Structures are given as C-alpha cells and as structure tokens.
Short mmCIF file of C-alpha atoms in Angstrom, two decimals:
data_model
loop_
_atom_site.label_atom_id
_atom_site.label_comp_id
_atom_site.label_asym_id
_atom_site.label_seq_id
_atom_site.Cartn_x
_atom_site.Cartn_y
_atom_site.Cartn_z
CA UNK E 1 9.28 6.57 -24.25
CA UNK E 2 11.47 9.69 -23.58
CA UNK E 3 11.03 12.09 -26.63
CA UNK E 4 15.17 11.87 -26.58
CA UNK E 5 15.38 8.54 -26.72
CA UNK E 6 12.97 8.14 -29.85
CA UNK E 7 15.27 8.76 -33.18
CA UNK E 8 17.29 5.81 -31.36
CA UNK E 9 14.72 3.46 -30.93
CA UNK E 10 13.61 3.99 -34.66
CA UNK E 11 17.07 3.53 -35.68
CA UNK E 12 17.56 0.34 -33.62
CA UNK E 13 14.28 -1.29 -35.52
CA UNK E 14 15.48 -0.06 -38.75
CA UNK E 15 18.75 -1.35 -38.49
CA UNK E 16 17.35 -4.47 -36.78
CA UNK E 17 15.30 -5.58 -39.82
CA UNK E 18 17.65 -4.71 -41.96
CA UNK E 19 19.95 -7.31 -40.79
CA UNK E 20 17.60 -9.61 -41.27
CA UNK E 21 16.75 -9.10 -44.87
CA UNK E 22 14.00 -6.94 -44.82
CA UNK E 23 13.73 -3.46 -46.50
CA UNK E 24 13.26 -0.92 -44.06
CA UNK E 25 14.21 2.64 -46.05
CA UNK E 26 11.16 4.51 -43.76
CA UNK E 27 9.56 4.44 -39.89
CA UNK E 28 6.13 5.12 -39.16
CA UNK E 29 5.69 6.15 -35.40
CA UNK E 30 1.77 4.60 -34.73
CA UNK E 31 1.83 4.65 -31.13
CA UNK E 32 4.45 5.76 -28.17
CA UNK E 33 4.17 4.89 -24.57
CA UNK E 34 6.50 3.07 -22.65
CA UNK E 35 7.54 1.15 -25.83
CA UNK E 36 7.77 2.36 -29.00
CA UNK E 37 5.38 0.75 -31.96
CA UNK E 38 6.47 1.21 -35.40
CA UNK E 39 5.47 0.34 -39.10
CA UNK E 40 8.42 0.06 -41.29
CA UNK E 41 8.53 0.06 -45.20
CA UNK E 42 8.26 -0.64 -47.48
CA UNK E 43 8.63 -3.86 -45.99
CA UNK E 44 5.29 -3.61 -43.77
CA UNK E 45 6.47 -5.16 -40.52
CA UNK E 46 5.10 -3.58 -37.49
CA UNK E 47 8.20 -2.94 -34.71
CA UNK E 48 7.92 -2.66 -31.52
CA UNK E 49 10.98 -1.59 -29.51
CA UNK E 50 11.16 -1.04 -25.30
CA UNK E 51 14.23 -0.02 -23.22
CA UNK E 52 16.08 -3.13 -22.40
CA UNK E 53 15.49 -2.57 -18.61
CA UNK E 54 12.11 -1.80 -18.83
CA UNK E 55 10.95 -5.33 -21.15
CA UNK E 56 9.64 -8.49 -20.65
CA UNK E 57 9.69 -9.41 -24.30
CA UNK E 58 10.64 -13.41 -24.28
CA UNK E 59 7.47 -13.90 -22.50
CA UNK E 60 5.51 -12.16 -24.89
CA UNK E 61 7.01 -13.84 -27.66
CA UNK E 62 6.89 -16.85 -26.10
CA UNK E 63 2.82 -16.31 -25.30
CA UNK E 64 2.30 -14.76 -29.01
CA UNK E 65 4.01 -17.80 -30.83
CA UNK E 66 1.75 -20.78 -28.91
CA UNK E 67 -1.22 -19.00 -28.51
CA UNK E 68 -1.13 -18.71 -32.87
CA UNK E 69 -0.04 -22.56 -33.02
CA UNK E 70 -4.09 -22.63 -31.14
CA UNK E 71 -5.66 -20.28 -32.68
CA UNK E 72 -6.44 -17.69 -30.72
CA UNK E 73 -7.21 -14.50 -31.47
CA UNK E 74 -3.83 -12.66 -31.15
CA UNK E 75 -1.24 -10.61 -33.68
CA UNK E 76 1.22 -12.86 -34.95
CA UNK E 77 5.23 -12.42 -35.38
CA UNK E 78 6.72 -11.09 -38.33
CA UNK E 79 6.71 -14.91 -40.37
CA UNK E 80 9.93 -13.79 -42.95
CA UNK E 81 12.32 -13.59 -39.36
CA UNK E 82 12.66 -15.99 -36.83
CA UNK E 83 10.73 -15.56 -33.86
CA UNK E 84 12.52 -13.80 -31.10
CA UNK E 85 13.88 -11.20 -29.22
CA UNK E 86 16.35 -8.88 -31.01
CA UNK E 87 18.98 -6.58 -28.99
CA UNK E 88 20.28 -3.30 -30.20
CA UNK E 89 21.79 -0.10 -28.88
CA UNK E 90 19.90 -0.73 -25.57
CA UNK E 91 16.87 -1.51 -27.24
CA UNK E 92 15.32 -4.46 -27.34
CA UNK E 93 13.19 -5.10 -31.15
CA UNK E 94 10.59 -7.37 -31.33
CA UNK E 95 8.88 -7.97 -34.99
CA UNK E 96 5.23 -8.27 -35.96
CA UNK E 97 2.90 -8.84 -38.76
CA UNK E 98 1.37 -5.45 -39.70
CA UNK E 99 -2.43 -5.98 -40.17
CA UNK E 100 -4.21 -2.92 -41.94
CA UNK E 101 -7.24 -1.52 -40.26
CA UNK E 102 -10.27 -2.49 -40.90
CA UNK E 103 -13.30 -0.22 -41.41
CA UNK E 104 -15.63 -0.10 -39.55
CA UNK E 105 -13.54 0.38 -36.95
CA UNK E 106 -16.49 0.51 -34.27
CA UNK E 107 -16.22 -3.16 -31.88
CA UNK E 108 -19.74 -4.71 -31.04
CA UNK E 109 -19.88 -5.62 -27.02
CA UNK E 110 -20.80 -9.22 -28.17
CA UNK E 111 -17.44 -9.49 -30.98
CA UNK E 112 -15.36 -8.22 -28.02
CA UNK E 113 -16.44 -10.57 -25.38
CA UNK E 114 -16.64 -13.56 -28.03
CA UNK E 115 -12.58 -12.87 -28.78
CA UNK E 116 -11.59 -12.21 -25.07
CA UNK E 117 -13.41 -15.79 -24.13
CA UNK E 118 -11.56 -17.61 -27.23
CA UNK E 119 -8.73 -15.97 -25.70
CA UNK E 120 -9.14 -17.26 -22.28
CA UNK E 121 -9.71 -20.87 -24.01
CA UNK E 122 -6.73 -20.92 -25.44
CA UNK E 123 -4.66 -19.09 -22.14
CA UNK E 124 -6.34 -22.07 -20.75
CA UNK E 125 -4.13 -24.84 -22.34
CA UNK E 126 -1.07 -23.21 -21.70
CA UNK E 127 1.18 -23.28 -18.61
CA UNK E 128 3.81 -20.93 -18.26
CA UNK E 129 5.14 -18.87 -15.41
CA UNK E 130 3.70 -15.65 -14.81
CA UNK E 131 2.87 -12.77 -12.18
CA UNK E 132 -0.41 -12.92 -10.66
CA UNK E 133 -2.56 -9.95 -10.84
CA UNK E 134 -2.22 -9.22 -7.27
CA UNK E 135 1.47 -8.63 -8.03
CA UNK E 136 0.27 -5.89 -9.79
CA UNK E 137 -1.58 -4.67 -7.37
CA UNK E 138 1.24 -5.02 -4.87
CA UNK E 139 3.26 -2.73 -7.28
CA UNK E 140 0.32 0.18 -7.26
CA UNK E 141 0.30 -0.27 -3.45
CA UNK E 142 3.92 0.49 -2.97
CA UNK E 143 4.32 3.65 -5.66
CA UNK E 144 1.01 4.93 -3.37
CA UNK E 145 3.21 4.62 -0.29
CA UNK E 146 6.23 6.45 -1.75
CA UNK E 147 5.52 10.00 -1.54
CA UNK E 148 8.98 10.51 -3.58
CA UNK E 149 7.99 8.85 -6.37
CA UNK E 150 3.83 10.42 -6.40
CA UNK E 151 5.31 13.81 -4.45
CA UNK E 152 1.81 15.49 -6.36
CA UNK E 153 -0.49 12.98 -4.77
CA UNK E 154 -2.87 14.66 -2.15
CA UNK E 155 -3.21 13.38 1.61
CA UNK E 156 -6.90 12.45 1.09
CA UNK E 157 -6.40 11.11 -2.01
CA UNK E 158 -3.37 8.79 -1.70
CA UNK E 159 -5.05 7.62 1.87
CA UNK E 160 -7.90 6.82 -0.76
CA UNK E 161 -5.97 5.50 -3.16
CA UNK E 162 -4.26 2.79 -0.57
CA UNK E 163 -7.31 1.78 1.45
CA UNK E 164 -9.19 0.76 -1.70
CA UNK E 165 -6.26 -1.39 -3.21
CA UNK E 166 -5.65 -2.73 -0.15
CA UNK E 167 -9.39 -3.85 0.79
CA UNK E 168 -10.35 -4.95 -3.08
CA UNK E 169 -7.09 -7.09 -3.02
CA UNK E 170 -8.61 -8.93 -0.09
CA UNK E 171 -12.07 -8.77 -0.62
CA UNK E 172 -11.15 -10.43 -4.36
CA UNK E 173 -8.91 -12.95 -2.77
CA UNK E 174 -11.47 -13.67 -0.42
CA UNK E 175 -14.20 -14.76 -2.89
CA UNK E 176 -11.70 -17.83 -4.04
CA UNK E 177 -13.02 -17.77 -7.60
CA UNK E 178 -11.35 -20.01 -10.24
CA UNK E 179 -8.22 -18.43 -11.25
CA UNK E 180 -6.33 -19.06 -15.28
CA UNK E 181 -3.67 -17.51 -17.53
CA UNK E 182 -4.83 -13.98 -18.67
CA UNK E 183 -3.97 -11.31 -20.87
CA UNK E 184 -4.23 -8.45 -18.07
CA UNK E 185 -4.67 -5.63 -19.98
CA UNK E 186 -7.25 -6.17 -22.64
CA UNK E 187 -8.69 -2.50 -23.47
CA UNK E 188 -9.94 -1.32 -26.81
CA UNK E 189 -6.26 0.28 -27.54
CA UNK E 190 -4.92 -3.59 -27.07
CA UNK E 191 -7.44 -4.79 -29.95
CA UNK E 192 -6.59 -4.82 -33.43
CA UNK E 193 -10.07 -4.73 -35.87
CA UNK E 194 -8.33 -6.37 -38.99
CA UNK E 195 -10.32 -8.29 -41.78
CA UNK E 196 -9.27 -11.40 -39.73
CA UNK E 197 -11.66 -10.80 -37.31
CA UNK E 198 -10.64 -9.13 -33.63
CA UNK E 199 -6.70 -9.43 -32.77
CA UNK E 200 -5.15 -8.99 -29.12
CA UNK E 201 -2.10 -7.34 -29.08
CA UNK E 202 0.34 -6.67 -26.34
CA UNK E 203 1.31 -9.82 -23.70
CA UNK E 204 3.66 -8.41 -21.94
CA UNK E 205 1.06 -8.02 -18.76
CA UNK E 206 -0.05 -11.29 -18.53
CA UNK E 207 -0.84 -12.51 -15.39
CA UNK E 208 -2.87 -15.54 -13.41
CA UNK E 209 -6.48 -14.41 -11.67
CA UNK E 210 -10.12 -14.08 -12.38
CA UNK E 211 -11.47 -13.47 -15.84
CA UNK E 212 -13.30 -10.57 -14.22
CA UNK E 213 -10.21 -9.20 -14.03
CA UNK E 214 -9.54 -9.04 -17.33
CA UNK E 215 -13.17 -7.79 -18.50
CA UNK E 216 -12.49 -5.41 -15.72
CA UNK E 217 -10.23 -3.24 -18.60
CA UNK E 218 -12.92 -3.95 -21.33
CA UNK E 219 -15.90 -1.48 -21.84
CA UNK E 220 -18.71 -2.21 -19.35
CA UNK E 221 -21.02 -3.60 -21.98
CA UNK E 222 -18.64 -6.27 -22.97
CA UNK E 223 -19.06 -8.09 -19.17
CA UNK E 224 -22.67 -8.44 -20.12
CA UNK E 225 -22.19 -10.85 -23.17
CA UNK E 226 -19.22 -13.19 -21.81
CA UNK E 227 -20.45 -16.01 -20.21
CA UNK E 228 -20.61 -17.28 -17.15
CA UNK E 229 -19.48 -13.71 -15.11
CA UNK E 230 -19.49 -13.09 -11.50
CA UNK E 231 -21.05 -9.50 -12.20
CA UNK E 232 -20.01 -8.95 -7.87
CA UNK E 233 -16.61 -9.72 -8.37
CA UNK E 234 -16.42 -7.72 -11.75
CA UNK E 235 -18.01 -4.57 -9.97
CA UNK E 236 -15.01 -5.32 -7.33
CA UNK E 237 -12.45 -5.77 -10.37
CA UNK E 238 -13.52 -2.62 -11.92
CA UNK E 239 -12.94 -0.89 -9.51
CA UNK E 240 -9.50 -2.22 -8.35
CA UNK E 241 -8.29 -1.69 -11.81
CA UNK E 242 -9.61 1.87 -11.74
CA UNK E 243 -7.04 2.35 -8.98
CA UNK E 244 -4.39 0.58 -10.36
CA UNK E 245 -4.85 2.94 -13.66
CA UNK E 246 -5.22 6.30 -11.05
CA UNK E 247 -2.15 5.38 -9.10
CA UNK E 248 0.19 5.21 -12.70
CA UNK E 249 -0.77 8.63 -13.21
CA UNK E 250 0.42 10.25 -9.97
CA UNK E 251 3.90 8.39 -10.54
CA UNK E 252 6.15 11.31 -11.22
CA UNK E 253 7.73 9.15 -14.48
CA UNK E 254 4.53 8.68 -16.13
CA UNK E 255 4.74 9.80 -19.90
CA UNK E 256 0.75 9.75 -20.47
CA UNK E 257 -0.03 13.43 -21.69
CA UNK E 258 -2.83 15.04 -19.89
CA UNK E 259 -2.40 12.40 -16.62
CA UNK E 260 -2.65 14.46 -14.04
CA UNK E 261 -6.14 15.72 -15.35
CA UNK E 262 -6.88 11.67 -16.08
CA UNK E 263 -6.13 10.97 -12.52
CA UNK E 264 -7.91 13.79 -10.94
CA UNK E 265 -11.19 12.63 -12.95
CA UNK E 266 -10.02 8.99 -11.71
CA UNK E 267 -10.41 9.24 -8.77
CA UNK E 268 -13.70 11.04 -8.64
CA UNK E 269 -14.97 8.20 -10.00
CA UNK E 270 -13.56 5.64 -7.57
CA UNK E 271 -15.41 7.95 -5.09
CA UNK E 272 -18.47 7.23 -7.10
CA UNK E 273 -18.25 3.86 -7.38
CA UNK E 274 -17.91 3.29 -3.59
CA UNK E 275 -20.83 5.48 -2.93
CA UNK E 276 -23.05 3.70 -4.99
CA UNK E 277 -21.94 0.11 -4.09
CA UNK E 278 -21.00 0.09 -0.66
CA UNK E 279 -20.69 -2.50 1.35
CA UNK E 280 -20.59 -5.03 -1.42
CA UNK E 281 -17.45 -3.40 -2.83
CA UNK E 282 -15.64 -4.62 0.28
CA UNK E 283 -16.27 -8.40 -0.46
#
C-alpha cells in the first residue's frame, strides 16, 4: 500500500470496528503489501484493509466462511461481527480472528502438504465462480508486452519472460490434467502456524487448475509428500509461477522493496531451470 495512504487505512479499520462494538484504542501494522494487515486492541481482531478498486473481498469472505462450516484448514472471520465486507473512506475492512503464533515456528514438508491436501478436499465440495489460473497468466503476459508499464525490463529478458509464459501456458493446458477450486497462492507467508494446527490465509487469488499449481508456490520439499503429484507438470508449474512472480517485479507499481534485485535473481533462475530440463519443460 502507498506509505501515504497508510494512517488512512489504519483509521478506516479502527473506526470500522469501532462501530461495531469492538474496542480498538491501538493498530498494530504486521504486514503491508497491496493490502494492509492489522492487529487491533485491545480487542485482538486482526484487520485487513485493501483499496476499494484494487479488492476482491466478497469472494474471500465468501470462500473463508464455507470452507470453516467444512473444516478446512483456513483463518476464520472475526465471530463477535457479522461476516462481511465493510466500506470506509475508500477502504474496504474485512475482520479476522487473530491467532497468536505458535513456536516453533519452523513447518515440516509433510504438515504443509497434509494442510494444502485437506485444503484441496474441502475446495473440492465447493462451487463458486472463479478465475482460472491461466487468467493469471494472461495478466503476466500482457504487463510483459507493455513496455510502459515494465519501461526497466531488458530486450532479452522480457523476450524471455513472454516466450516462457506463453509456451508453459500451453504445454500445461496441453497435458489435460484434472482441474478443482484452489487457493493460488499458498506460500509459507500465506500459512499461519497457530496451536490449531496449520491455517491458510489469504483467498483472494483463488482460482480453478491443477493442484501442481498450487504446490508450485509451496517449498519444493512439500510436492514430495502430497499425494498423488504429477512431478512433470509440477516442474512445468514451477516454473510458470516463477515467471508470473518475475514479471510483478518489473511492473513499474510494484511496492515489494528490493524487487528489482528479486527479479534480476528471478530470472537467472528461470534460465536455470530451462537449461536443466529442456525439452520436457515445453510439454
């Protein structure tokens, strides 16, 4: 979120719970990207707040309240408010259990992949309408082609950039693996360790494709205790995703600090990975 935009975000969650009866004399800033994710006391609700342009918010709600009712393993809303999307001062406020860390914080490959497949069971019962993942791909595709909005993007590296989104979209397509509801971006900073076990947090990416696509964002170790895994097409999802990831840093809007230096390194690494699996990369 825009450092200038911040002490208005706060004040929208503050003044959000407020309203609804709980005590909110203090923020907490724990985490700021392109939403802003807040603990507020001394009431102990966890706040997240997003631009209202840039939010998809009754979807995640929506997601977050059924996949609960299931029991899956995902952070639940706030239970002293009803569930849903609050609007203030151009914000939008959603609000969310606060679950302390729990120590040790460290995630065994087997926990991870044991959550992400009760996960995936329960994504399985559901049926809502949502992008599939090569929507997101289409969106990495077209910021790649707009030299106004990645003007720092390098000739070589933006040709790079486009031929392997373009060729992993097909060559994925092309395999015509079973396809379900998914969370789309499950990395280690979207997992809560809390005394209840492993929590998923942030739904807002969901999407429909392969479970490889998902264990695509998980450390490499966790692909190798879920079962059942094309290990091809998560070599081929791995590295799609590693492009997607690349191509967000070279947007000129991109808040990450250091991602310049992230996408440089990125990229070397695509380069890498193509060396050393060819052909079989390609589909």
């Amino acid at each position: 979120m825009q450092a200038s935009e911040i002490p208005r975000a706060v004040a929208a969650a503050m003044s959000t719970a407020s309203s609804l009866g709980l005590t909110a004399d203090d923020a907490i800033v724990l985490h700021d990207s392109n939403k802003l994710t807040l603990r507020l006391l001394p009431c102990d609700v966890l706040a997240r707040v997003a631009p209202v342009a840039h939010q998809v918010a009754e979807l995640e709600i929506e997601l977050a309240r059924r996949l609960a009712e299931s029991g899956s393993p995902v952070a639940v809303l706030e239970p002293r408010v009803e569930p849903r999307v609050h609007e203030r001062d151009g914000f939008v406020v959603t609000l969310w259990n606060y679950y302390e860390p729990a120590t040790p914080r460290e995630v065994s490959p087997a926990d991870y992949a044991h959550a992400l497949e009760r996960l995936h069971a329960g994504m399985r019962k559901l049926d809502v309408p949502t992008p599939h993942f090569t929507d997101r791909v289409e969106q990495a595709q077209q910021l790649v082609a707009s030299r106004d909005r990645t003007p720092a993007l390098a000739d070589a590296d933006r040709e790079l950039l486009g031929d392997t989104l373009r060729n992993l979209r097909r060559a994925i397509g092309e395999r015509g693996g079973a396809e379900q509801l998914l969370h789309g971006e499950p990395h280690p900073g979207n997992v809560l360790t809390t005394k209840n076990g492993l929590l998923f947090i942030d739904l807002e990416t969901c999407c429909r494709g392969p479970v490889e696509f998902d264990l695509a964002h998980a450390p490499e170790e966790v692909g190798e205790h879920y079962p059942g895994v094309d290990q091809g097409l998560l070599r081929q999802c791995r590295i799609l995703v590693l492009a997607m990831i690349t191509t967000w840093r070279w947007d000129r809007g991109d808040q990450l600090p250091n991602g310049h230096r992230l996408g440089t390194e990125w990229l070397s690494q695509i380069r890498a990975a193509l060396d050393r699996d060819g052909p079989d990369t390609h589909g």
